[in-house]
Amino acid sequence: MSNTATTGPRQDNRRLQLLDAAARLFRAHGYHATSMRDIARAVGMLPGSIYYHFPSKDELLLTVYEEGVRRIAERVDAAVQAQRQPQQRLQAACIAHLEMLLDQSDYAQVVLRVVPDNTGPSQRRLIALRDQYEVRFKQLVAELELPPEVDRHYFRLLLLGALNWAQTWYRPGGDPPRIIAMELLRALYGGENQT
Amino acid sequence: MSNTATTGPRQDNRRLQLLDAAARLFRAHGYHATSMRDIARAVGMLPGSIYYHFPSKDELLLTVYEEGVRRIAERVDAAVQAQRQPQQRLQAACIAHLEMLLDQSDYAQVVLRVVPDNTGPSQRRLIALRDQYEVRFKQLVAELELPPEVDRHYFRLLLLGALNWAQTWYRPGGDPPRIIAMELLRALYGGENQT
DNA sequence: GCTTTAACCAAACGGCCGTTTGTTTTTCTA
DNA sequence: TAGAAAAACAAACGGCCGTTTGGTTAAAGC
C-alpha cells in the first residue's frame, strides 16, 4: 500500500495487439462492419476483455486514429527534413505520404479510409487530428514557387486529393507508391521544372 | 394530363420513395450504419414491406448505385457534347461531375462515398459500374494536348482523385462546385493555356 | 360483382451487436 | 512467500439487425 512510484505497470502487451488488430480490421472492413467480437477473436481474447484496455469501441477507433496520424506525420516529417529545395521537400512528403497510405501502415490507412461521419461521439476529434496533419502540406505549398494565377489553397487540395484517392485504385503489383507519387507530381507540374 | 398509359401495373410510387430515402441515408451515414428500419421509417413504411420492392439490402444498394451512375453519366455527357474544344470539353465534364458530387444528387454521392468493400455479394458489380463511368474521362484526356512527359494515365487519376476527394472537404457556403472545378483545373494547368 | 393481384401490415424469427458484471487466473512486488 | 494489482475469463444483459411469413386492404380486369 506504499505510494512508491518505482513500480511500473505491467508491459500491457495485449493492448498493442488489440490496436494492431483493430487497425487492420477497420482498414479492411470499415468501422461499422467490424465488431468487437471480430477484434477479440483476432487476438485470441474474449469480447468483454477488450473493455479492460479501452472503455468503448469509439475510443478504440480514436486511439487507432491518433496513432495513425502520429506515424504518418513522423515519417513525412523525417522525409521533408532530409531535403532543402522546396520542390524536393514537397516531393519527399508526397512519397512518404503515399507509401504509408498504400503499403506500410494499417493505422495511417484507417485515418483516410474510415470517414469520420457518424462514427460516434469523437468524430470531431478525428477530423481535428486529420486537419492537424494536413497543416504540413499547407506549409510545404507555401514555400513553393508557383505561377501567380494558381491558388495555393486549391493547389494543396488538388495534390492531397489525388494522393489520397490513390487508395481507391491502387493494387499491389503495379507501380510502387514512390513511382506513383512522382508520376502524379509530373502530371501536376506539366513536366516544366523537373529535377 | 393524359400522359399516363391506361394499361399496365399500378404506379408503384413507393419504390421511388424507397430509393430516394435509401440514397439519402446511405450517403449521410454509410451503408452499414443505415438499417432497413431507418429506410422504412423515412418513407412511413414497416421494415418488412421493403422486401416487396427489393429482395435484399444489398440489392437496394446496387439499385441506388446503378441509378447514381446513370444520373451522373447523363449529366456529364450532356455537358461534354455542348463543347467542341478538348480543353473545354474536359472542363465541362469536371464541372458537371463536381456539381453532381457536391450538390445535386444523393445517388451520385453514394457511388463515391460508399466504398464497395465488403458491402455484400454485388461489390464487383459496383466497382464495374464505377469503372464504366470513368471511361468517359479516359477519352476526354486522350483528346487533350499534353506535354509529352505527362503520362495520361496518371493525369486522369490526378484529376479524378482531386475532384472526388472534394467530397471530404466541401462544405456548402464556400465556393460553389463550378468555381472549385475551375480553380482545380487552373492549378493543374499551371495557368498556361487557359481559356 | 367477382376474382385477381399489387401493395402493405403485423408479428415474429434467429442472430449478432456493444457492453456489463462477477469471478478467476496470472504476474509482480513487498 | 503472502498478497495486491493487473489481466483475462465466463456469462449474460437489453437491443437492434436483416429477413420471413401469413394475413389484410384496395384498386384493376374480366
mmCIF file of N, CA, C and O (backbone and C1' of nucleotides) in Angstrom, chain D residues 2-3 5 7-14 16-20 23-26 28-30:
data_model
loop_
_atom_site.group_PDB
_atom_site.id
_atom_site.type_symbol
_atom_site.label_atom_id
_atom_site.label_comp_id
_atom_site.label_asym_id
_atom_site.label_seq_id
_atom_site.Cartn_x
_atom_site.Cartn_y
_atom_site.Cartn_z
ATOM 1 P P DA D 2 2.886 -18.289 2.211
ATOM 2 O "O5'" DA D 2 1.925 -17.049 2.544
ATOM 3 C "C5'" DA D 2 2.329 -16.137 3.562
ATOM 4 C "C4'" DA D 2 1.970 -14.719 3.154
ATOM 5 C "C3'" DA D 2 0.519 -14.532 2.737
ATOM 6 O "O3'" DA D 2 0.016 -13.377 3.390
ATOM 7 C "C1'" DA D 2 1.967 -13.741 1.018
ATOM 8 P P DG D 3 -1.532 -13.021 3.368
ATOM 9 O "O5'" DG D 3 -1.592 -11.876 2.271
ATOM 10 C "C5'" DG D 3 -0.670 -10.788 2.363
ATOM 11 C "C4'" DG D 3 -0.790 -9.933 1.125
ATOM 12 C "C3'" DG D 3 -2.228 -9.778 0.603
ATOM 13 O "O3'" DG D 3 -2.413 -8.443 0.193
ATOM 14 C "C1'" DG D 3 -0.859 -10.576 -1.116
ATOM 15 P P DA D 5 -3.790 -2.850 -4.278
ATOM 16 O "O5'" DA D 5 -3.445 -2.759 -5.832
ATOM 17 C "C5'" DA D 5 -2.087 -2.829 -6.237
ATOM 18 C "C4'" DA D 5 -1.979 -3.549 -7.565
ATOM 19 C "C3'" DA D 5 -2.998 -3.112 -8.617
ATOM 20 O "O3'" DA D 5 -2.294 -2.717 -9.776
ATOM 21 C "C1'" DA D 5 -2.867 -5.468 -8.504
ATOM 22 P P DA D 7 -2.100 -4.888 -17.081
ATOM 23 O "O5'" DA D 7 -2.939 -6.196 -17.444
ATOM 24 C "C5'" DA D 7 -2.280 -7.446 -17.444
ATOM 25 C "C4'" DA D 7 -3.273 -8.565 -17.632
ATOM 26 C "C3'" DA D 7 -4.213 -8.390 -18.830
ATOM 27 O "O3'" DA D 7 -4.055 -9.495 -19.683
ATOM 28 C "C1'" DA D 7 -5.400 -9.077 -16.916
ATOM 29 P P DA D 8 -4.638 -9.451 -21.177
ATOM 30 O "O5'" DA D 8 -5.792 -10.544 -21.075
ATOM 31 C "C5'" DA D 8 -5.429 -11.851 -20.657
ATOM 32 C "C4'" DA D 8 -6.609 -12.530 -20.017
ATOM 33 C "C3'" DA D 8 -7.830 -12.697 -20.926
ATOM 34 O "O3'" DA D 8 -7.893 -14.035 -21.406
ATOM 35 C "C1'" DA D 8 -8.407 -12.143 -18.669
ATOM 36 P P DC D 9 -9.200 -14.449 -22.275
ATOM 37 O "O5'" DC D 9 -10.153 -15.142 -21.199
ATOM 38 C "C5'" DC D 9 -9.604 -16.072 -20.283
ATOM 39 C "C4'" DC D 9 -10.666 -16.537 -19.298
ATOM 40 C "C3'" DC D 9 -11.937 -17.073 -19.955
ATOM 41 O "O3'" DC D 9 -12.294 -18.299 -19.345
ATOM 42 C "C1'" DC D 9 -12.488 -15.373 -18.399
ATOM 43 P P DA D 10 -13.207 -19.375 -20.086
ATOM 44 O "O5'" DA D 10 -14.650 -19.073 -19.474
ATOM 45 C "C5'" DA D 10 -14.795 -19.015 -18.060
ATOM 46 C "C4'" DA D 10 -16.224 -18.668 -17.712
ATOM 47 C "C3'" DA D 10 -17.276 -19.096 -18.748
ATOM 48 O "O3'" DA D 10 -18.343 -19.713 -18.061
ATOM 49 C "C1'" DA D 10 -17.460 -16.762 -18.321
ATOM 50 P P DA D 11 -19.573 -20.376 -18.807
ATOM 51 O "O5'" DA D 11 -20.720 -19.273 -18.660
ATOM 52 C "C5'" DA D 11 -20.871 -18.586 -17.413
ATOM 53 C "C4'" DA D 11 -21.764 -17.384 -17.583
ATOM 54 C "C3'" DA D 11 -22.901 -17.574 -18.600
ATOM 55 O "O3'" DA D 11 -24.130 -17.316 -17.972
ATOM 56 C "C1'" DA D 11 -21.847 -15.483 -18.885
ATOM 57 P P DA D 12 -25.517 -17.897 -18.565
ATOM 58 O "O5'" DA D 12 -26.261 -16.547 -18.994
ATOM 59 C "C5'" DA D 12 -26.671 -15.710 -17.955
ATOM 60 C "C4'" DA D 12 -26.328 -14.273 -18.258
ATOM 61 C "C3'" DA D 12 -27.385 -13.483 -19.025
ATOM 62 O "O3'" DA D 12 -28.332 -12.960 -18.131
ATOM 63 C "C1'" DA D 12 -25.124 -12.831 -19.536
ATOM 64 P P DC D 13 -29.800 -12.652 -18.547
ATOM 65 O "O5'" DC D 13 -29.837 -11.084 -18.817
ATOM 66 C "C5'" DC D 13 -29.189 -10.195 -17.909
ATOM 67 C "C4'" DC D 13 -28.994 -8.853 -18.597
ATOM 68 C "C3'" DC D 13 -30.087 -8.540 -19.605
ATOM 69 O "O3'" DC D 13 -31.142 -7.864 -18.948
ATOM 70 C "C1'" DC D 13 -27.895 -8.021 -20.484
ATOM 71 P P DG D 14 -32.633 -7.885 -19.466
ATOM 72 O "O5'" DG D 14 -32.637 -6.715 -20.540
ATOM 73 C "C5'" DG D 14 -32.190 -5.414 -20.163
ATOM 74 C "C4'" DG D 14 -31.847 -4.638 -21.410
ATOM 75 C "C3'" DG D 14 -33.027 -4.477 -22.387
ATOM 76 O "O3'" DG D 14 -33.051 -3.140 -22.836
ATOM 77 C "C1'" DG D 14 -31.178 -5.463 -23.492
ATOM 78 P P DC D 16 -33.147 -0.472 -29.664
ATOM 79 O "O5'" DC D 16 -32.616 -0.727 -31.145
ATOM 80 C "C5'" DC D 16 -31.241 -0.544 -31.438
ATOM 81 C "C4'" DC D 16 -30.788 -1.615 -32.403
ATOM 82 C "C3'" DC D 16 -31.593 -1.647 -33.708
ATOM 83 O "O3'" DC D 16 -30.741 -1.236 -34.781
ATOM 84 C "C1'" DC D 16 -31.191 -3.847 -32.839
ATOM 85 P P DC D 17 -31.265 -1.143 -36.247
ATOM 86 O "O5'" DC D 17 -30.796 -2.501 -36.919
ATOM 87 C "C5'" DC D 17 -29.423 -2.872 -36.866
ATOM 88 C "C4'" DC D 17 -29.241 -4.267 -37.451
ATOM 89 C "C3'" DC D 17 -30.090 -4.539 -38.667
ATOM 90 O "O3'" DC D 17 -29.388 -4.118 -39.811
ATOM 91 C "C1'" DC D 17 -30.150 -6.403 -37.138
ATOM 92 P P DG D 18 -30.177 -3.792 -41.136
ATOM 93 O "O5'" DG D 18 -30.409 -5.232 -41.766
ATOM 94 C "C5'" DG D 18 -29.291 -6.029 -42.116
ATOM 95 C "C4'" DG D 18 -29.748 -7.400 -42.547
ATOM 96 C "C3'" DG D 18 -30.682 -7.409 -43.758
ATOM 97 O "O3'" DG D 18 -30.355 -8.512 -44.603
ATOM 98 C "C1'" DG D 18 -31.792 -8.366 -41.904
ATOM 99 P P DT D 19 -31.173 -8.786 -45.972
ATOM 100 O "O5'" DT D 19 -32.364 -9.712 -45.471
ATOM 101 C "C5'" DT D 19 -32.049 -10.896 -44.754
ATOM 102 C "C4'" DT D 19 -33.305 -11.571 -44.251
ATOM 103 C "C3'" DT D 19 -34.397 -11.778 -45.315
ATOM 104 O "O3'" DT D 19 -34.458 -13.151 -45.640
ATOM 105 C "C1'" DT D 19 -35.275 -11.146 -43.168
ATOM 106 P P DT D 20 -35.538 -13.683 -46.693
ATOM 107 O "O5'" DT D 20 -36.702 -14.203 -45.737
ATOM 108 C "C5'" DT D 20 -36.379 -15.039 -44.632
ATOM 109 C "C4'" DT D 20 -37.653 -15.508 -43.938
ATOM 110 C "C3'" DT D 20 -38.791 -15.916 -44.890
ATOM 111 O "O3'" DT D 20 -39.323 -17.156 -44.474
ATOM 112 C "C1'" DT D 20 -39.565 -14.284 -43.344
ATOM 113 P P DG D 23 -52.644 -17.052 -42.812
ATOM 114 O "O5'" DG D 23 -53.319 -15.621 -42.634
ATOM 115 C "C5'" DG D 23 -53.289 -15.000 -41.342
ATOM 116 C "C4'" DG D 23 -53.397 -13.500 -41.488
ATOM 117 C "C3'" DG D 23 -54.684 -13.022 -42.171
ATOM 118 O "O3'" DG D 23 -55.237 -11.941 -41.445
ATOM 119 C "C1'" DG D 23 -52.796 -12.113 -43.272
ATOM 120 P P DT D 24 -56.803 -11.538 -41.721
ATOM 121 O "O5'" DT D 24 -56.651 -10.103 -42.379
ATOM 122 C "C5'" DT D 24 -55.948 -9.065 -41.683
ATOM 123 C "C4'" DT D 24 -55.779 -7.871 -42.605
ATOM 124 C "C3'" DT D 24 -57.050 -7.423 -43.320
ATOM 125 O "O3'" DT D 24 -57.275 -6.054 -43.038
ATOM 126 C "C1'" DT D 24 -55.246 -7.580 -44.837
ATOM 127 P P DT D 25 -58.715 -5.387 -43.394
ATOM 128 O "O5'" DT D 25 -58.374 -4.440 -44.626
ATOM 129 C "C5'" DT D 25 -57.299 -3.513 -44.498
ATOM 130 C "C4'" DT D 25 -56.914 -2.993 -45.861
ATOM 131 C "C3'" DT D 25 -58.089 -2.486 -46.707
ATOM 132 O "O3'" DT D 25 -57.841 -1.132 -47.029
ATOM 133 C "C1'" DT D 25 -56.630 -3.855 -47.977
ATOM 134 P P DA D 26 -59.111 -0.192 -47.465
ATOM 135 O "O5'" DA D 26 -58.788 0.109 -48.990
ATOM 136 C "C5'" DA D 26 -57.452 0.411 -49.366
ATOM 137 C "C4'" DA D 26 -57.232 0.083 -50.829
ATOM 138 C "C3'" DA D 26 -58.369 0.503 -51.761
ATOM 139 O "O3'" DA D 26 -57.816 1.102 -52.910
ATOM 140 C "C1'" DA D 26 -57.866 -1.756 -52.108
ATOM 141 P P DA D 28 -56.641 1.584 -60.264
ATOM 142 O "O5'" DA D 28 -56.670 0.188 -61.060
ATOM 143 C "C5'" DA D 28 -55.521 -0.649 -60.981
ATOM 144 C "C4'" DA D 28 -55.760 -1.953 -61.713
ATOM 145 C "C3'" DA D 28 -56.478 -1.797 -63.055
ATOM 146 O "O3'" DA D 28 -55.821 -2.617 -64.014
ATOM 147 C "C1'" DA D 28 -57.704 -3.271 -61.658
ATOM 148 P P DG D 29 -56.287 -2.614 -65.531
ATOM 149 O "O5'" DG D 29 -57.045 -4.015 -65.670
ATOM 150 C "C5'" DG D 29 -56.334 -5.226 -65.392
ATOM 151 C "C4'" DG D 29 -57.247 -6.428 -65.595
ATOM 152 C "C3'" DG D 29 -58.027 -6.409 -66.908
ATOM 153 O "O3'" DG D 29 -58.048 -7.733 -67.444
ATOM 154 C "C1'" DG D 29 -59.539 -6.556 -65.089
ATOM 155 P P DC D 30 -58.443 -7.897 -68.978
ATOM 156 O "O5'" DC D 30 -59.753 -8.789 -68.884
ATOM 157 C "C5'" DC D 30 -59.649 -10.119 -68.345
ATOM 158 C "C4'" DC D 30 -61.020 -10.604 -67.904
ATOM 159 C "C3'" DC D 30 -62.076 -10.593 -69.003
ATOM 160 O "O3'" DC D 30 -62.346 -11.926 -69.427
ATOM 161 C "C1'" DC D 30 -62.939 -9.776 -66.909
#
